[in-house]
PDB file of C-alpha atoms in Angstrom:
ATOM      1  CA  MET A   1     -85.947  76.661 -13.575  1.00 81.00           C
ATOM      2  CA  ILE A   2     -82.791  75.671 -10.332  1.00 83.00           C
ATOM      3  CA  ILE A   3     -79.131  76.292 -11.475  1.00 88.00           C
ATOM      4  CA  GLU A   4     -77.422  73.924  -8.826  1.00 88.00           C
ATOM      5  CA  GLN A   5     -74.240  74.113 -10.488  1.00 91.00           C
ATOM      6  CA  LEU A   6     -71.691  75.820 -12.913  1.00 93.00           C
ATOM      7  CA  ASP A   7     -69.301  74.163 -14.880  1.00 92.00           C
ATOM      8  CA  LYS A   8     -66.122  76.137 -14.312  1.00 89.00           C
ATOM      9  CA  ASN A   9     -64.197  74.653 -16.971  1.00 87.00           C
ATOM     10  CA  GLU A  10     -66.191  75.901 -19.341  1.00 90.00           C
ATOM     11  CA  ALA A  11     -66.345  79.839 -17.453  1.00 89.00           C
ATOM     12  CA  ILE A  12     -61.747  79.259 -17.279  1.00 88.00           C
ATOM     13  CA  ARG A  13     -62.445  78.847 -21.530  1.00 87.00           C
ATOM     14  CA  TYR A  14     -63.904  81.883 -21.779  1.00 86.00           C
ATOM     15  CA  LEU A  15     -61.620  83.769 -19.041  1.00 83.00           C
ATOM     16  CA  GLY A  16     -59.389  83.257 -21.977  1.00 80.00           C
ATOM     17  CA  GLY A  17     -58.407  79.736 -21.049  1.00 68.00           C
ATOM     18  CA  LYS A  18     -55.480  80.598 -18.719  1.00 66.00           C
ATOM     19  CA  THR A  19     -54.259  78.079 -16.379  1.00 68.00           C
ATOM     20  CA  VAL A  20     -56.027  78.294 -12.478  1.00 71.00           C
ATOM     21  CA  ASP A  21     -53.727  77.917  -9.157  1.00 77.00           C
ATOM     22  CA  ASP A  22     -55.088  76.169  -5.617  1.00 82.00           C
ATOM     23  CA  ASN A  23     -55.971  79.850  -4.840  1.00 83.00           C
ATOM     24  CA  MET A  24     -58.529  80.826  -8.112  1.00 82.00           C
ATOM     25  CA  ARG A  25     -59.923  78.095  -8.122  1.00 85.00           C
ATOM     26  CA  VAL A  26     -60.927  78.448  -4.772  1.00 90.00           C
ATOM     27  CA  LEU A  27     -61.640  81.918  -5.563  1.00 89.00           C
ATOM     28  CA  LEU A  28     -63.684  80.838  -8.345  1.00 90.00           C
ATOM     29  CA  GLU A  29     -65.911  78.576  -5.669  1.00 93.00           C
ATOM     30  CA  LYS A  30     -66.424  81.576  -3.981  1.00 93.00           C
ATOM     31  CA  CYS A  31     -67.632  83.134  -7.202  1.00 94.00           C
ATOM     32  CA  GLU A  32     -69.851  80.787  -8.379  1.00 94.00           C
ATOM     33  CA  GLN A  33     -72.434  80.160  -4.896  1.00 95.00           C
ATOM     34  CA  ARG A  34     -72.223  83.780  -4.612  1.00 95.00           C
ATOM     35  CA  LEU A  35     -73.670  83.915  -8.324  1.00 96.00           C
ATOM     36  CA  LEU A  36     -76.027  80.772  -8.104  1.00 96.00           C
ATOM     37  CA  GLU A  37     -77.170  83.184  -5.212  1.00 95.00           C
ATOM     38  CA  VAL A  38     -78.850  85.495  -6.910  1.00 95.00           C
ATOM     39  CA  LEU A  39     -79.578  83.794 -10.311  1.00 95.00           C
ATOM     40  CA  THR A  40     -82.765  84.145 -11.367  1.00 95.00           C
ATOM     41  CA  PRO A  41     -83.409  81.962 -14.584  1.00 96.00           C
ATOM     42  CA  ARG A  42     -86.569  82.495 -16.622  1.00 96.00           C
ATOM     43  CA  TYR A  43     -87.550  81.320 -20.662  1.00 97.00           C
ATOM     44  CA  ALA A  44     -89.686  82.443 -22.726  1.00 97.00           C
ATOM     45  CA  TYR A  45     -90.877  80.324 -26.798  1.00 96.00           C
ATOM     46  CA  ALA A  46     -92.604  80.223 -29.396  1.00 96.00           C
ATOM     47  CA  VAL A  47     -93.044  77.779 -31.992  1.00 95.00           C
ATOM     48  CA  TYR A  48     -93.741  78.243 -35.805  1.00 96.00           C
ATOM     49  CA  ASP A  49     -94.365  76.989 -38.932  1.00 95.00           C
ATOM     50  CA  THR A  50     -91.913  77.868 -41.351  1.00 95.00           C
ATOM     51  CA  GLU A  51     -92.461  78.224 -45.043  1.00 95.00           C
ATOM     52  CA  PHE A  52     -88.498  78.896 -47.819  1.00 94.00           C
ATOM     53  CA  CYS A  53     -88.360  81.768 -49.033  1.00 93.00           C
ATOM     54  CA  GLU A  54     -85.554  83.687 -51.560  1.00 91.00           C
ATOM     55  CA  ASP A  55     -84.684  85.488 -48.792  1.00 90.00           C
ATOM     56  CA  GLY A  56     -84.730  83.371 -46.141  1.00 93.00           C
ATOM     57  CA  VAL A  57     -87.472  81.698 -43.624  1.00 96.00           C
ATOM     58  CA  LYS A  58     -90.949  83.045 -43.270  1.00 96.00           C
ATOM     59  CA  LEU A  59     -92.606  82.847 -39.890  1.00 96.00           C
ATOM     60  CA  CYS A  60     -96.296  82.006 -40.355  1.00 95.00           C
ATOM     61  CA  GLY A  61     -98.433  83.904 -38.842  1.00 93.00           C
ATOM     62  CA  SER A  62     -96.208  86.215 -38.403  1.00 95.00           C
ATOM     63  CA  ASN A  63     -94.581  89.315 -40.338  1.00 94.00           C
ATOM     64  CA  VAL A  64     -90.812  87.793 -39.522  1.00 95.00           C
ATOM     65  CA  THR A  65     -88.823  86.702 -42.561  1.00 95.00           C
ATOM     66  CA  LEU A  66     -85.237  84.851 -41.060  1.00 96.00           C
ATOM     67  CA  THR A  67     -82.900  86.137 -43.516  1.00 94.00           C
ATOM     68  CA  GLY A  68     -80.080  84.507 -45.035  1.00 94.00           C
ATOM     69  CA  LYS A  69     -78.379  81.793 -46.363  1.00 93.00           C
ATOM     70  CA  ASP A  70     -77.113  80.384 -42.843  1.00 95.00           C
ATOM     71  CA  ILE A  71     -80.563  80.414 -41.061  1.00 95.00           C
ATOM     72  CA  LYS A  72     -81.776  79.035 -44.172  1.00 94.00           C
ATOM     73  CA  ALA A  73     -79.533  76.062 -44.871  1.00 93.00           C
ATOM     74  CA  HIS A  74     -79.649  75.428 -41.023  1.00 94.00           C
ATOM     75  CA  LEU A  75     -83.237  74.498 -41.133  1.00 94.00           C
ATOM     76  CA  ASP A  76     -84.212  73.335 -44.212  1.00 93.00           C
ATOM     77  CA  GLY A  77     -85.940  70.321 -43.379  1.00 90.00           C
ATOM     78  CA  CYS A  78     -87.825  71.667 -41.218  1.00 93.00           C
ATOM     79  CA  GLU A  79     -90.869  72.063 -40.915  1.00 92.00           C
ATOM     80  CA  LYS A  80     -91.335  74.711 -37.274  1.00 93.00           C
ATOM     81  CA  ALA A  81     -89.079  76.197 -35.385  1.00 95.00           C
ATOM     82  CA  VAL A  82     -88.821  77.245 -32.266  1.00 96.00           C
ATOM     83  CA  LEU A  83     -87.889  81.061 -30.872  1.00 97.00           C
ATOM     84  CA  LEU A  84     -86.160  80.517 -27.606  1.00 97.00           C
ATOM     85  CA  CYS A  85     -85.633  83.622 -25.423  1.00 97.00           C
ATOM     86  CA  VAL A  86     -82.946  82.488 -21.639  1.00 97.00           C
ATOM     87  CA  THR A  87     -82.431  85.384 -19.177  1.00 96.00           C
ATOM     88  CA  ALA A  88     -80.114  84.590 -15.752  1.00 95.00           C
ATOM     89  CA  GLY A  89     -82.124  87.637 -14.643  1.00 95.00           C
ATOM     90  CA  GLN A  90     -81.076  91.064 -13.785  1.00 96.00           C
ATOM     91  CA  ASN A  91     -79.174  90.184 -10.049  1.00 96.00           C
ATOM     92  CA  ALA A  92     -76.665  88.740 -12.702  1.00 96.00           C
ATOM     93  CA  ASP A  93     -75.768  92.004 -13.690  1.00 96.00           C
ATOM     94  CA  ARG A  94     -75.805  93.926 -10.081  1.00 96.00           C
ATOM     95  CA  LEU A  95     -73.534  91.453  -8.936  1.00 95.00           C
ATOM     96  CA  ILE A  96     -70.631  91.991 -11.615  1.00 96.00           C
ATOM     97  CA  ARG A  97     -71.593  95.498 -11.248  1.00 95.00           C
ATOM     98  CA  THR A  98     -70.887  96.060  -7.609  1.00 95.00           C
ATOM     99  CA  LEU A  99     -68.019  93.742  -8.314  1.00 94.00           C
ATOM    100  CA  GLU A 100     -66.337  95.945 -10.502  1.00 93.00           C
ATOM    101  CA  ALA A 101     -66.115  98.765  -8.277  1.00 92.00           C
ATOM    102  CA  HIS A 102     -64.701  96.565  -6.241  1.00 87.00           C
ATOM    103  CA  ASP A 103     -62.232  93.575  -7.403  1.00 89.00           C
ATOM    104  CA  LEU A 104     -61.754  93.097 -10.945  1.00 91.00           C
ATOM    105  CA  ALA A 105     -60.565  89.777 -10.335  1.00 88.00           C
ATOM    106  CA  GLU A 106     -63.616  88.511  -8.819  1.00 92.00           C
ATOM    107  CA  ALA A 107     -65.958  90.243 -11.320  1.00 93.00           C
ATOM    108  CA  ALA A 108     -63.970  88.866 -14.619  1.00 92.00           C
ATOM    109  CA  MET A 109     -64.777  84.997 -12.764  1.00 91.00           C
ATOM    110  CA  THR A 110     -68.107  86.198 -11.843  1.00 95.00           C
ATOM    111  CA  ASP A 111     -68.782  87.564 -15.935  1.00 95.00           C
ATOM    112  CA  SER A 112     -67.534  84.121 -17.384  1.00 94.00           C
ATOM    113  CA  LEU A 113     -69.657  81.911 -14.472  1.00 95.00           C
ATOM    114  CA  ALA A 114     -72.496  84.035 -15.835  1.00 96.00           C
ATOM    115  CA  SER A 115     -72.362  82.992 -19.273  1.00 95.00           C
ATOM    116  CA  VAL A 116     -71.969  79.781 -18.748  1.00 95.00           C
ATOM    117  CA  ALA A 117     -74.738  79.739 -16.443  1.00 96.00           C
ATOM    118  CA  ALA A 118     -76.944  81.351 -19.109  1.00 96.00           C
ATOM    119  CA  GLU A 119     -75.841  79.232 -21.868  1.00 95.00           C
ATOM    120  CA  GLN A 120     -76.552  75.817 -19.430  1.00 95.00           C
ATOM    121  CA  ILE A 121     -79.861  77.187 -19.499  1.00 96.00           C
ATOM    122  CA  CYS A 122     -80.835  77.662 -22.486  1.00 96.00           C
ATOM    123  CA  ASP A 123     -80.024  73.600 -22.278  1.00 95.00           C
ATOM    124  CA  ARG A 124     -83.058  72.515 -19.391  1.00 95.00           C
ATOM    125  CA  ALA A 125     -85.139  75.118 -21.283  1.00 95.00           C
ATOM    126  CA  GLU A 126     -84.452  73.079 -24.417  1.00 94.00           C
ATOM    127  CA  GLN A 127     -85.049  69.965 -22.470  1.00 93.00           C
ATOM    128  CA  GLU A 128     -88.173  71.172 -21.176  1.00 93.00           C
ATOM    129  CA  ILE A 129     -89.803  72.276 -24.019  1.00 93.00           C
ATOM    130  CA  PHE A 130     -89.257  68.975 -25.981  1.00 90.00           C
ATOM    131  CA  THR A 131     -90.405  67.561 -23.905  1.00 89.00           C
ATOM    132  CA  GLN A 132     -93.663  69.104 -24.442  1.00 85.00           C
ATOM    133  CA  LEU A 133     -93.527  69.593 -28.020  1.00 82.00           C
ATOM    134  CA  PRO A 134     -93.510  66.017 -30.750  1.00 73.00           C
ATOM    135  CA  ALA A 135     -90.095  66.625 -31.547  1.00 66.00           C
ATOM    136  CA  VAL A 136     -88.503  63.704 -34.029  1.00 75.00           C
ATOM    137  CA  TYR A 137     -85.594  65.518 -34.700  1.00 88.00           C
ATOM    138  CA  LYS A 138     -84.368  68.674 -34.114  1.00 90.00           C
ATOM    139  CA  THR A 139     -81.568  71.679 -34.869  1.00 92.00           C
ATOM    140  CA  GLU A 140     -78.844  73.386 -33.180  1.00 93.00           C
ATOM    141  CA  ARG A 141     -79.590  76.866 -31.312  1.00 95.00           C
ATOM    142  CA  PHE A 142     -78.719  79.307 -33.714  1.00 95.00           C
ATOM    143  CA  SER A 143     -79.170  83.105 -32.885  1.00 95.00           C
ATOM    144  CA  PRO A 144     -78.796  86.305 -34.302  1.00 94.00           C
ATOM    145  CA  GLY A 145     -75.515  87.715 -35.531  1.00 92.00           C
ATOM    146  CA  TYR A 146     -74.296  84.045 -36.097  1.00 92.00           C
ATOM    147  CA  GLY A 147     -73.338  83.883 -40.151  1.00 91.00           C
ATOM    148  CA  ASP A 148     -75.530  86.103 -41.663  1.00 91.00           C
ATOM    149  CA  LEU A 149     -78.484  86.258 -40.043  1.00 94.00           C
ATOM    150  CA  PRO A 150     -78.771  89.752 -38.711  1.00 94.00           C
ATOM    151  CA  LEU A 151     -78.949  90.716 -35.164  1.00 94.00           C
ATOM    152  CA  SER A 152     -81.416  93.608 -36.344  1.00 94.00           C
ATOM    153  CA  LEU A 153     -83.309  89.972 -35.682  1.00 94.00           C
ATOM    154  CA  GLN A 154     -83.233  90.131 -32.096  1.00 95.00           C
ATOM    155  CA  PRO A 155     -86.327  92.631 -31.338  1.00 95.00           C
ATOM    156  CA  ALA A 156     -88.749  90.756 -33.554  1.00 95.00           C
ATOM    157  CA  LEU A 157     -87.577  87.301 -32.279  1.00 96.00           C
ATOM    158  CA  LEU A 158     -88.155  88.683 -28.659  1.00 97.00           C
ATOM    159  CA  THR A 159     -91.698  90.900 -29.349  1.00 96.00           C
ATOM    160  CA  LEU A 160     -92.802  87.099 -30.921  1.00 97.00           C
ATOM    161  CA  CYS A 161     -91.884  85.093 -27.173  1.00 97.00           C
ATOM    162  CA  ASP A 162     -93.380  88.384 -25.546  1.00 97.00           C
ATOM    163  CA  ALA A 163     -90.083  87.869 -23.883  1.00 97.00           C
ATOM    164  CA  GLY A 164     -90.634  91.541 -21.935  1.00 96.00           C
ATOM    165  CA  ARG A 165     -93.825  90.692 -20.119  1.00 96.00           C
ATOM    166  CA  ARG A 166     -93.220  86.966 -19.870  1.00 97.00           C
ATOM    167  CA  ILE A 167     -89.053  87.537 -18.481  1.00 96.00           C
ATOM    168  CA  GLY A 168     -88.157  90.826 -18.535  1.00 96.00           C
ATOM    169  CA  LEU A 169     -85.943  90.517 -21.526  1.00 97.00           C
ATOM    170  CA  HIS A 170     -85.466  93.451 -23.966  1.00 96.00           C
ATOM    171  CA  ALA A 171     -82.936  94.152 -26.361  1.00 95.00           C
ATOM    172  CA  THR A 172     -81.297  98.135 -26.393  1.00 93.00           C
ATOM    173  CA  ASP A 173     -80.839 100.852 -29.304  1.00 93.00           C
ATOM    174  CA  SER A 174     -77.697  99.336 -29.752  1.00 91.00           C
ATOM    175  CA  LEU A 175     -79.523  95.545 -29.759  1.00 92.00           C
ATOM    176  CA  LEU A 176     -78.055  94.324 -26.819  1.00 93.00           C
ATOM    177  CA  LEU A 177     -79.776  92.292 -24.117  1.00 95.00           C
ATOM    178  CA  THR A 178     -80.538  93.237 -21.047  1.00 94.00           C
ATOM    179  CA  PRO A 179     -80.328  91.561 -18.427  1.00 96.00           C
ATOM    180  CA  ARG A 180     -77.085  90.682 -20.432  1.00 94.00           C
ATOM    181  CA  LYS A 181     -76.747  87.785 -19.462  1.00 95.00           C
ATOM    182  CA  SER A 182     -79.045  86.439 -21.805  1.00 96.00           C
ATOM    183  CA  VAL A 183     -79.421  84.618 -25.034  1.00 96.00           C
ATOM    184  CA  THR A 184     -81.995  84.293 -28.120  1.00 96.00           C
ATOM    185  CA  ALA A 185     -81.824  81.474 -30.779  1.00 96.00           C
ATOM    186  CA  ILE A 186     -84.198  79.148 -32.959  1.00 96.00           C
ATOM    187  CA  ILE A 187     -83.969  75.555 -33.046  1.00 95.00           C
ATOM    188  CA  GLY A 188     -85.725  74.135 -36.551  1.00 94.00           C
ATOM    189  CA  ILE A 189     -88.228  70.863 -35.271  1.00 92.00           C
ATOM    190  CA  SER A 190     -87.848  68.427 -38.194  1.00 88.00           C
ATOM    191  CA  ASP A 191     -88.775  64.843 -39.503  1.00 82.00           C
ATOM    192  CA  THR A 192     -86.270  63.369 -40.444  1.00 78.00           C
ATOM    193  CA  PRO A 193     -82.931  63.571 -39.315  1.00 73.00           C
ATOM    194  CA  LYS A 194     -80.371  66.873 -40.061  1.00 62.00           C
ATOM    195  CA  GLU A 195     -76.625  67.141 -40.675  1.00 65.00           C
ATOM    196  CA  ARG A 196     -74.669  69.954 -38.313  1.00 60.00           C
ATOM    197  CA  VAL A 197     -74.671  72.370 -41.581  1.00 54.00           C
ATOM    198  CA  LYS A 198     -70.918  74.314 -40.653  1.00 52.00           C
ATOM    199  CA  HIS A 199     -70.825  77.948 -41.346  1.00 47.00           C
ATOM    200  CA  THR A 200     -68.688  80.227 -41.168  1.00 47.00           C
ATOM    201  CA  THR A 201     -68.407  84.049 -39.449  1.00 48.00           C
ATOM    202  CA  ASN A 202     -65.500  85.887 -37.157  1.00 50.00           C
ATOM    203  CA  CYS A 203     -66.276  87.440 -33.291  1.00 53.00           C
ATOM    204  CA  ASP A 204     -67.445  91.416 -35.287  1.00 49.00           C
ATOM    205  CA  THR A 205     -70.467  88.778 -36.166  1.00 47.00           C
ATOM    206  CA  CYS A 206     -70.978  87.250 -32.851  1.00 52.00           C
ATOM    207  CA  PRO A 207     -73.908  88.684 -30.725  1.00 46.00           C
ATOM    208  CA  ALA A 208     -71.556  87.932 -27.131  1.00 50.00           C
ATOM    209  CA  ARG A 209     -69.107  90.001 -29.001  1.00 52.00           C
ATOM    210  CA  GLU A 210     -69.472  92.859 -26.814  1.00 48.00           C
ATOM    211  CA  ASN A 211     -69.135  90.784 -23.643  1.00 48.00           C
ATOM    212  CA  CYS A 212     -66.018  88.760 -24.082  1.00 51.00           C
ATOM    213  CA  ASN A 213     -64.107  88.069 -21.925  1.00 43.00           C
ATOM    214  CA  ILE A 214     -61.787  85.368 -24.670  1.00 42.00           C
ATOM    215  CA  ARG A 215     -62.304  87.475 -26.928  1.00 44.00           C
ATOM    216  CA  LYS A 216     -60.879  90.751 -25.349  1.00 43.00           C
ATOM    217  CA  THR A 217     -57.535  88.590 -24.333  1.00 38.00           C
ATOM    218  CA  GLY A 218     -57.169  87.927 -28.121  1.00 39.00           C
ATOM    219  CA  GLY A 219     -58.362  84.262 -28.096  1.00 41.00           C
ATOM    220  CA  HIS A 220     -60.699  82.677 -29.729  1.00 43.00           C
ATOM    221  CA  CYS A 221     -63.513  80.472 -28.033  1.00 44.00           C
ATOM    222  CA  GLY A 222     -63.668  78.198 -31.831  1.00 44.00           C
ATOM    223  CA  LYS A 223     -68.048  78.225 -31.547  1.00 48.00           C
ATOM    224  CA  ASN A 224     -68.113  80.410 -35.071  1.00 45.00           C
ATOM    225  CA  GLU A 225     -65.028  78.930 -36.728  1.00 42.00           C
ATOM    226  CA  ASP A 226     -65.915  76.417 -39.718  1.00 39.00           C
ATOM    227  CA  ASN A 227     -64.724  72.623 -38.390  1.00 33.00           C
TER     228      ASN A 227
END
């Protein structure tokens, strides 16, 4: 997979939606090109049949149950679930750390662009996966930490996808992903169309809370609002 361009407007939103002048946009483009040179986009996935239970949704053939009412509602009517793990790679982390020691503005911009890159890798991975799967309808991505789906499920999803061996993606003892610019998500597969399920959560339960530049500036991304 090759990512040739990043959504710089989305990166600006991650920076807190600040007004960007011409000089800053030139710097943003410089950071984009430097990041694109070191990105190593990779993904791994696994498909499991689902079985609904009182606690949530069991992944058949494993000892993992996706617990909580939100994931249960999200996967309602879905016969299967796709577990997706993606990463922008260690080089993106290294670049950000190097910039943090020399230029905080460039480091912040590169960090935001790397977050955008992780989401774009998710989009591309999803496109590739569903050209191979006989999915009639699918849900949006839903990650550990969203709603009442516990972040503690993170290691189990990585194990089920064999993400450590396949793409070098791991979780720390504090349940943060490493490399940092990585995502785990669950996508439901259904034979019938599903309405988008609204979930209410906040920054405290968001899996990106530790590295979120919007949160650092006192803003809110809007992705977790019930609207």
